[in-house]
Short mmCIF file of C-alpha atoms and ligand atoms in Angstrom, two decimals:
data_model
loop_
_atom_site.label_atom_id
_atom_site.label_comp_id
_atom_site.label_asym_id
_atom_site.label_seq_id
_atom_site.Cartn_x
_atom_site.Cartn_y
_atom_site.Cartn_z
CA MET A 189 -23.18 -34.22 24.30
CA THR A 190 -20.19 -35.35 24.16
CA THR A 191 -16.22 -33.36 23.61
CA SER A 192 -16.67 -32.52 20.15
CA LYS A 193 -14.38 -29.98 19.68
CA VAL A 194 -15.23 -26.69 18.30
CA LYS A 195 -12.84 -24.70 16.16
CA PHE A 196 -12.77 -20.76 16.74
CA LEU A 197 -12.34 -20.41 12.89
CA ASP A 198 -12.37 -22.76 10.14
CA PHE A 199 -12.01 -21.62 6.36
CA SER A 200 -13.03 -24.96 5.09
CA PRO A 201 -16.59 -25.31 4.94
CA ALA A 202 -16.69 -21.86 2.57
CA HIS A 203 -13.48 -22.67 0.89
CA THR A 204 -14.88 -26.25 -0.28
CA GLN A 205 -17.96 -24.75 -1.82
CA LEU A 206 -15.85 -22.09 -3.75
CA LYS A 207 -12.75 -24.21 -4.84
CA ALA A 208 -14.02 -24.87 -8.55
CA LYS A 209 -14.26 -21.20 -8.99
CA ILE A 210 -11.24 -19.97 -7.00
CA MET A 211 -8.99 -22.62 -8.91
CA THR A 212 -10.35 -21.11 -12.37
CA ALA A 213 -9.84 -17.36 -11.06
CA ILE A 214 -6.24 -18.57 -10.22
CA GLU A 215 -5.49 -20.19 -13.50
CA LYS A 216 -6.81 -17.56 -15.31
CA VAL A 217 -4.02 -15.18 -13.85
CA TYR A 218 -1.46 -18.10 -14.07
CA ASP A 219 -2.12 -18.11 -17.70
CA SER A 220 -1.93 -14.17 -18.38
CA ASN A 221 1.46 -13.74 -17.81
CA TRP A 222 0.66 -10.58 -15.91
CA TYR A 223 0.92 -10.59 -12.33
CA ILE A 224 0.91 -7.21 -10.74
CA LEU A 225 -1.35 -4.34 -11.39
CA GLY A 226 -3.48 -6.07 -14.47
CA LYS A 227 -6.66 -6.36 -15.47
CA GLY A 228 -7.41 -8.49 -12.07
CA VAL A 229 -6.67 -5.67 -9.98
CA GLU A 230 -8.89 -3.29 -12.29
CA ALA A 231 -11.82 -5.70 -12.06
CA PHE A 232 -11.96 -6.00 -8.26
CA GLU A 233 -11.07 -2.12 -7.60
CA GLU A 234 -14.09 -1.63 -9.83
CA ASN A 235 -16.62 -4.05 -8.09
CA TYR A 236 -15.76 -3.61 -4.60
CA ALA A 237 -16.00 0.21 -5.13
CA ARG A 238 -19.66 -0.51 -6.46
CA TYR A 239 -20.10 -2.97 -3.74
CA CYS A 240 -19.36 -0.08 -0.99
CA GLY A 241 -21.03 2.94 -3.03
CA SER A 242 -18.15 4.58 -3.21
CA GLY A 243 -16.42 6.67 -6.33
CA HIS A 244 -13.28 4.67 -6.34
CA CYS A 245 -11.60 1.70 -4.88
CA ILE A 246 -7.45 1.80 -4.83
CA GLY A 247 -6.13 -1.99 -4.22
CA VAL A 248 -3.42 -2.21 -1.80
CA ALA A 249 -0.70 -4.62 -0.12
CA ASN A 250 -2.58 -5.02 3.25
CA GLY A 251 -4.92 -3.44 5.55
CA LEU A 252 -2.10 -1.35 7.93
CA ASP A 253 -0.98 -0.08 4.30
CA ALA A 254 -4.26 1.03 3.52
CA ILE A 255 -4.69 3.02 6.66
CA HIS A 256 -0.95 4.45 6.37
CA LEU A 257 -1.57 5.62 2.97
CA SER A 258 -4.80 6.89 3.36
CA LEU A 259 -3.04 9.44 6.13
CA LYS A 260 0.03 10.20 4.00
CA CYS A 261 -2.37 11.24 1.05
CA LEU A 262 -3.95 13.57 3.20
CA GLY A 263 -0.73 15.45 3.99
CA ILE A 264 -0.80 14.23 7.85
CA GLY A 265 2.05 14.20 9.32
CA PRO A 266 4.54 15.26 12.40
CA GLY A 267 3.40 17.76 14.70
CA ASP A 268 -0.47 16.75 13.97
CA GLU A 269 -2.90 14.92 16.23
CA VAL A 270 -5.12 12.06 14.88
CA ILE A 271 -8.14 10.58 17.13
CA VAL A 272 -8.19 7.01 17.26
CA PRO A 273 -10.22 4.64 19.45
CA SER A 274 -8.68 3.56 22.80
CA ASN A 275 -10.37 0.18 21.77
CA THR A 276 -8.59 -1.39 18.66
CA TYR A 277 -6.18 -3.19 16.67
CA ILE A 278 -2.80 -1.99 17.22
CA ALA A 279 -2.61 -1.24 13.46
CA THR A 280 -4.95 1.76 13.54
CA VAL A 281 -2.37 3.28 15.73
CA LEU A 282 0.78 1.97 14.12
CA ALA A 283 -0.47 4.13 10.82
CA VAL A 284 -0.56 7.14 12.70
CA THR A 285 2.89 6.64 13.98
CA TYR A 286 4.41 5.92 10.66
CA VAL A 287 3.52 9.33 9.49
CA GLY A 288 4.91 10.82 12.38
CA ALA A 289 1.68 12.23 13.90
CA THR A 290 0.44 11.57 17.53
CA PRO A 291 -2.28 9.29 18.28
CA VAL A 292 -5.35 10.61 20.85
CA PHE A 293 -7.24 7.78 22.05
CA VAL A 294 -11.15 8.41 22.91
CA GLU A 295 -13.05 5.93 24.90
CA PRO A 296 -15.51 3.50 23.49
CA ASP A 297 -19.38 3.38 24.02
CA GLU A 298 -19.70 0.59 26.56
CA ARG A 299 -22.94 -0.67 24.96
CA THR A 300 -21.26 -1.01 21.13
CA TYR A 301 -17.46 -0.80 22.03
CA ASN A 302 -17.25 1.40 18.93
CA ILE A 303 -15.69 5.13 19.82
CA ASP A 304 -17.87 7.27 21.65
CA ALA A 305 -18.98 10.13 19.43
CA LYS A 306 -20.13 11.79 22.49
CA LYS A 307 -16.38 12.14 23.75
CA ILE A 308 -14.70 13.09 20.82
CA GLU A 309 -14.70 17.16 20.97
CA SER A 310 -13.29 17.21 24.57
CA ALA A 311 -10.50 15.42 22.82
CA LEU A 312 -9.47 17.75 19.88
CA SER A 313 -6.74 20.37 20.06
CA SER A 314 -5.92 22.69 17.56
CA LYS A 315 -3.02 20.21 16.16
CA THR A 316 -6.44 17.51 15.53
CA ARG A 317 -6.15 16.81 11.55
CA ALA A 318 -8.23 13.74 11.63
CA ILE A 319 -10.56 10.98 13.05
CA ILE A 320 -10.36 7.36 12.62
CA PRO A 321 -13.55 5.37 13.49
CA VAL A 322 -12.71 1.88 13.66
CA HIS A 323 -15.78 -0.08 12.79
CA LEU A 324 -15.20 -2.91 14.92
CA TYR A 325 -16.45 -6.45 14.99
CA GLY A 326 -18.60 -6.01 12.38
CA GLN A 327 -20.50 -2.89 13.56
CA THR A 328 -20.42 0.92 11.94
CA CYS A 329 -19.81 3.42 14.46
CA ASP A 330 -21.75 6.56 14.70
CA MET A 331 -21.32 8.03 11.43
CA GLU A 332 -23.88 10.67 12.19
CA GLY A 333 -21.96 11.95 15.31
CA ILE A 334 -18.60 11.21 14.02
CA GLY A 335 -19.48 12.77 10.51
CA ALA A 336 -21.03 16.08 12.28
CA ILE A 337 -17.76 16.82 14.35
CA CYS A 338 -15.54 16.51 11.04
CA LYS A 339 -17.34 18.85 9.41
CA LYS A 340 -17.87 21.35 12.02
CA HIS A 341 -14.10 21.31 12.90
CA GLY A 342 -12.59 20.65 9.34
CA ILE A 343 -11.22 17.35 10.06
CA LYS A 344 -10.87 14.63 7.83
CA MET A 345 -11.86 11.18 8.30
CA VAL A 346 -10.52 7.81 7.57
CA GLU A 347 -12.86 4.71 8.54
CA ASP A 348 -11.01 1.55 9.37
CA ASN A 349 -13.42 -0.88 7.65
CA ALA A 350 -11.27 -3.49 8.13
CA GLN A 351 -14.17 -5.64 10.38
CA SER A 352 -17.00 -4.16 8.86
CA GLN A 353 -17.50 -4.98 4.78
CA GLY A 354 -20.72 -4.94 4.00
CA ALA A 355 -22.21 -3.36 7.15
CA LEU A 356 -24.60 -0.32 6.97
CA PHE A 357 -25.36 3.06 8.78
CA ASN A 358 -28.60 4.57 8.14
CA GLY A 359 -28.51 2.32 5.37
CA LEU A 360 -25.31 3.31 3.57
CA LYS A 361 -22.18 1.00 3.79
CA ALA A 362 -19.35 1.04 5.48
CA GLY A 363 -16.57 2.16 3.27
CA SER A 364 -18.31 5.41 1.86
CA PHE A 365 -18.47 7.56 4.45
CA GLY A 366 -15.15 9.04 5.02
CA ASP A 367 -12.52 10.87 2.95
CA PHE A 368 -10.72 8.04 2.79
CA ALA A 369 -11.63 4.18 3.86
CA ALA A 370 -9.36 1.72 4.70
CA THR A 371 -9.86 -2.13 4.57
CA SER A 372 -7.65 -5.42 5.18
CA PHE A 373 -8.79 -8.56 3.26
CA TYR A 374 -6.81 -10.58 5.75
CA PRO A 375 -7.95 -14.40 5.57
CA GLY A 376 -10.14 -14.02 8.39
CA LYS A 377 -12.18 -11.04 7.62
CA ASN A 378 -15.76 -10.86 6.44
CA LEU A 379 -14.00 -10.78 3.08
CA GLY A 380 -10.75 -12.62 3.26
CA ALA A 381 -8.16 -13.10 0.48
CA LEU A 382 -5.41 -15.99 0.64
CA GLY A 383 -2.99 -14.41 1.95
CA ASP A 384 -2.54 -10.53 2.36
CA ALA A 385 -4.42 -7.70 1.04
CA GLY A 386 -6.13 -4.51 1.70
CA ALA A 387 -7.73 -1.73 -0.31
CA VAL A 388 -8.69 2.14 0.03
CA THR A 389 -12.32 3.69 -1.20
CA THR A 390 -12.79 7.17 -1.69
CA ASN A 391 -15.45 9.61 -3.55
CA SER A 392 -12.63 11.95 -4.34
CA PRO A 393 -11.35 11.12 -7.94
CA GLU A 394 -8.14 13.50 -6.93
CA LEU A 395 -7.66 11.49 -3.58
CA ALA A 396 -8.12 8.43 -5.47
CA GLN A 397 -5.14 9.33 -7.93
CA LYS A 398 -2.99 10.40 -5.65
CA LEU A 399 -2.95 7.33 -3.41
CA ARG A 400 -2.50 5.04 -6.77
CA VAL A 401 0.84 7.19 -7.29
CA LEU A 402 1.69 6.41 -3.74
CA ARG A 403 1.18 2.72 -3.50
CA ASN A 404 3.30 2.48 -6.54
CA TYR A 405 6.71 3.98 -6.10
CA GLY A 406 4.93 7.45 -6.42
CA SER A 407 5.12 6.68 -9.88
CA GLU A 408 2.48 7.51 -12.53
CA LYS A 409 4.84 6.92 -15.67
CA LYS A 410 6.99 4.06 -15.13
CA TYR A 411 10.25 5.08 -14.13
CA PHE A 412 9.02 8.85 -13.37
CA ASN A 413 8.69 9.18 -10.08
CA GLU A 414 6.90 12.65 -8.94
CA VAL A 415 6.84 11.86 -4.79
CA ILE A 416 8.36 9.68 -2.12
CA GLY A 417 6.34 6.61 -2.78
CA PHE A 418 5.60 3.07 -1.71
CA ASN A 419 5.36 -0.49 -3.07
CA SER A 420 2.02 -1.26 -1.58
CA ARG A 421 0.37 -3.46 -4.37
CA LEU A 422 -2.80 -5.65 -4.24
CA ASP A 423 -1.53 -8.61 -6.53
CA GLU A 424 -3.23 -10.34 -9.35
CA MET A 425 -3.83 -13.50 -7.80
CA GLN A 426 -5.82 -12.05 -4.62
CA ALA A 427 -7.55 -9.91 -6.07
CA SER A 428 -9.22 -12.26 -8.68
CA ILE A 429 -9.91 -14.45 -5.80
CA LEU A 430 -11.48 -11.63 -3.90
CA SER A 431 -13.85 -10.87 -7.01
CA VAL A 432 -15.22 -14.31 -6.48
CA LYS A 433 -15.76 -14.08 -2.93
CA LEU A 434 -17.11 -10.57 -3.12
CA GLU A 435 -20.36 -12.28 -4.84
CA PHE A 436 -20.85 -14.22 -1.42
CA LEU A 437 -20.28 -11.63 0.96
CA ASP A 438 -23.98 -10.37 1.42
CA GLN A 439 -25.06 -13.90 1.76
CA TRP A 440 -22.19 -14.90 3.90
CA ASN A 441 -23.18 -11.78 6.21
CA VAL A 442 -26.68 -12.80 6.31
CA GLU A 443 -25.28 -16.12 7.46
CA ARG A 444 -23.51 -14.11 10.22
CA ARG A 445 -25.92 -12.43 11.80
CA LYS A 446 -27.77 -15.88 11.54
CA ILE A 447 -25.08 -17.38 13.68
CA ALA A 448 -25.26 -14.28 15.91
CA SER A 449 -29.19 -14.69 16.66
CA ARG A 450 -28.79 -18.41 17.58
CA TYR A 451 -26.23 -17.26 20.20
CA THR A 452 -28.12 -14.38 21.67
CA GLU A 453 -31.64 -16.58 21.65
CA LYS A 454 -29.37 -19.06 23.58
CA LEU A 455 -27.81 -16.97 25.98
CA LYS A 456 -30.15 -14.24 26.70
CA ASP A 457 -31.45 -15.29 29.86
CA LEU A 458 -28.16 -15.52 31.71
CA LYS A 459 -27.54 -12.21 33.80
CA GLU A 460 -24.00 -12.90 33.80
CA LEU A 461 -23.24 -12.16 30.57
CA THR A 462 -23.51 -9.07 28.24
CA LEU A 463 -24.52 -9.64 24.74
CA PRO A 464 -23.83 -7.90 21.92
CA PHE A 465 -25.80 -4.46 21.02
CA THR A 466 -26.60 -2.96 17.68
CA ASP A 467 -27.14 0.47 17.25
CA PRO A 468 -30.98 0.90 15.66
CA ARG A 469 -29.47 2.89 12.79
CA ALA A 470 -26.82 0.54 12.17
CA GLU A 471 -27.18 -3.19 10.32
CA HIS A 472 -24.33 -5.24 12.14
CA VAL A 473 -22.32 -7.76 10.17
CA PHE A 474 -20.48 -10.06 13.24
CA HIS A 475 -17.17 -10.09 12.42
CA GLN A 476 -17.12 -10.89 16.02
CA TYR A 477 -19.54 -12.35 18.43
CA ILE A 478 -18.35 -10.60 21.50
CA ILE A 479 -19.73 -11.59 24.74
CA ARG A 480 -18.44 -9.72 28.41
CA THR A 481 -18.13 -11.31 31.86
CA SER A 482 -16.50 -10.04 34.97
CA ARG A 483 -15.08 -14.14 35.00
CA ARG A 484 -13.97 -13.83 31.38
CA ASP A 485 -10.46 -16.03 32.06
CA GLU A 486 -12.30 -18.60 33.93
CA LEU A 487 -15.19 -18.66 31.51
CA GLN A 488 -12.07 -19.22 28.58
CA LYS A 489 -10.54 -21.88 30.14
CA TYR A 490 -13.84 -23.75 31.05
CA LEU A 491 -14.57 -23.44 27.63
CA ALA A 492 -11.18 -24.77 26.27
CA ASN A 493 -11.32 -27.75 28.40
CA GLU A 494 -14.52 -28.74 27.19
CA GLY A 495 -12.94 -28.60 23.31
CA VAL A 496 -14.52 -24.72 22.63
CA GLU A 497 -11.77 -22.69 21.13
CA THR A 498 -12.17 -18.87 21.68
CA LEU A 499 -10.07 -15.61 21.48
CA ILE A 500 -9.78 -12.33 23.30
CA HIS A 501 -10.11 -9.22 20.92
CA TYR A 502 -7.97 -7.72 22.59
CA PRO A 503 -6.10 -8.24 25.92
CA ILE A 504 -4.09 -5.42 25.99
CA PRO A 505 -5.50 -2.32 24.69
CA PRO A 506 -3.03 -0.27 22.79
CA HIS A 507 -2.13 2.52 25.14
CA LEU A 508 -0.92 -0.08 27.69
CA GLN A 509 1.27 -2.08 24.96
CA ALA A 510 5.07 -1.87 25.44
CA ALA A 511 5.42 -0.47 21.55
CA TYR A 512 3.90 2.45 23.24
CA SER A 513 5.08 3.37 26.63
CA SER A 514 7.13 6.57 25.27
CA LEU A 515 3.25 8.01 24.87
CA GLY A 516 3.16 7.70 29.31
CA TYR A 517 -0.14 6.19 29.58
CA LYS A 518 -0.45 3.85 32.84
CA GLU A 519 -3.36 1.33 33.79
CA GLY A 520 -6.54 3.77 34.38
CA SER A 521 -5.48 6.34 31.30
CA PHE A 522 -8.37 4.45 29.53
CA PRO A 523 -10.46 2.94 31.91
CA ILE A 524 -13.41 1.42 29.88
CA ALA A 525 -10.77 0.15 27.20
CA GLU A 526 -8.85 -1.64 29.81
CA ARG A 527 -12.38 -3.03 31.29
CA LEU A 528 -13.09 -4.59 27.94
CA ALA A 529 -9.66 -6.06 27.59
CA LYS A 530 -10.18 -7.96 30.78
CA GLU A 531 -14.01 -8.93 29.92
CA VAL A 532 -14.68 -9.82 26.41
CA LEU A 533 -14.47 -12.99 25.04
CA SER A 534 -15.27 -13.95 21.17
CA LEU A 535 -17.05 -17.06 20.47
CA PRO A 536 -16.67 -19.09 17.55
CA ILE A 537 -18.20 -17.68 14.05
CA TYR A 538 -17.26 -18.54 10.59
CA ILE A 539 -19.11 -19.33 7.48
CA GLY A 540 -20.32 -22.71 7.77
CA ILE A 541 -20.06 -23.50 11.28
CA SER A 542 -23.36 -25.64 12.30
CA ASP A 543 -26.37 -25.48 14.64
CA GLU A 544 -25.24 -28.06 16.79
CA ALA A 545 -21.65 -26.41 17.07
CA ILE A 546 -23.19 -23.03 18.02
CA ASP A 547 -25.49 -25.21 20.44
CA ARG A 548 -22.80 -26.70 22.11
CA VAL A 549 -20.49 -23.71 22.56
CA ALA A 550 -23.73 -22.03 24.31
CA SER A 551 -24.46 -25.30 26.23
CA VAL A 552 -21.10 -25.32 27.94
CA ILE A 553 -21.60 -21.44 28.76
CA ARG A 554 -24.84 -22.63 30.68
CA ASN A 555 -23.25 -25.07 32.57
CA PHE A 556 -20.29 -22.54 33.46
CA TYR A 557 -22.66 -20.82 35.20
CA GLY A 558 -24.43 -23.74 36.58
CA ASN A 559 -27.93 -23.42 34.50
CA LYS A 560 -29.11 -26.99 33.07
CA ASN A 561 -30.27 -26.72 29.40
C1 LIG B 134 -7.12 -6.62 10.27
C2 LIG B 134 -7.14 -5.31 11.06
C3 LIG B 134 -6.31 -3.71 10.63
C4 LIG B 134 -5.05 -4.45 9.58
O1 LIG B 134 -5.06 -5.27 8.27
P1 LIG B 134 -3.91 -5.99 7.81
O2 LIG B 134 -4.43 -6.05 6.70
O3 LIG B 134 -3.80 -7.38 8.76
O4 LIG B 134 -2.66 -5.21 7.81
C5 LIG B 134 -6.25 -3.03 10.76
N1 LIG B 134 -7.24 -2.59 11.73
C6 LIG B 134 -8.36 -3.34 12.04
C7 LIG B 134 -9.54 -2.77 13.05
C8 LIG B 134 -7.86 -4.75 11.70
O5 LIG B 134 -8.72 -6.02 12.68
#
């Protein structure tokens, strides 16, 4: 095969197929003369709550706000500690900082890359108020283990479900376990808007009502402000687009699993690579297909020279980011997260990627390791 390029992410196959439906949805909002907190948002909130098997959904402006408002609603603030994974996107940690609480990092399980439930208890203190399990790369965390710890110690759980919409643990959907579950509909997520968008799900009607007020200036009745709120609303356009896309999420997740199986089939005999591991209790939705190798930077460069785009999720763990230097961590504080940052590589995965493209990525990787195809 010659040097056909493989993009890391390409929206066009999915969006071409959905164009007529999405344009109709957008036109309906356009003609409605109502653009904020209307029927489109209400409908999507109902659809997404039902999809997750959760009692309530509240649309918000983005995923970071979804985590931030959840913590705020639970009354978490200065003096409190919140357990977060050492291997995550910075947003999880920023939300803790926003409410004035202190993030306490716990290392990931080496196989799933998600927070290691066995390591949480030794990180608890009398100040621990909440845990944010992040369902990273498309796989749920150990909801059994973490749920038991929360119950035993009276700690709140806020799921960060930005990367695992539709994933299951013991047959239950991600987004249905926590006191709150926060999600992001950033365009590249498994369920993505055409702009910024996010949501919170919860089974508690009281918490749902509190969050509804908080996202809209702290106001239940227009011009009456009970609490100091925020402006963090999902808009009618994005909500209507998301309702169209939600109908395709399950079939898209099936497709993501097929892409993942094809990569695994083509790469599984390469001893130098660690391929994704799925907890038998979980159903993975492969937001990312992560491989691991000690020669990561070299491999990424080789792939780039062959026209294959890859990304690293994530090159610097939050505790080593300049923004968090005040926490006083250094290289060596969380060695597993640090090693992952040096070894993980995300291969191209998106709806509509061709078998030829997958096979080409695999064959370039095989060539790198000196294997004939
Ligand atoms: C994308 C993402 C977020 C933040 O979502 P935004 O909508 O970009 O604010 C939070 N946590 C994780 C794990 C994410 O991947």
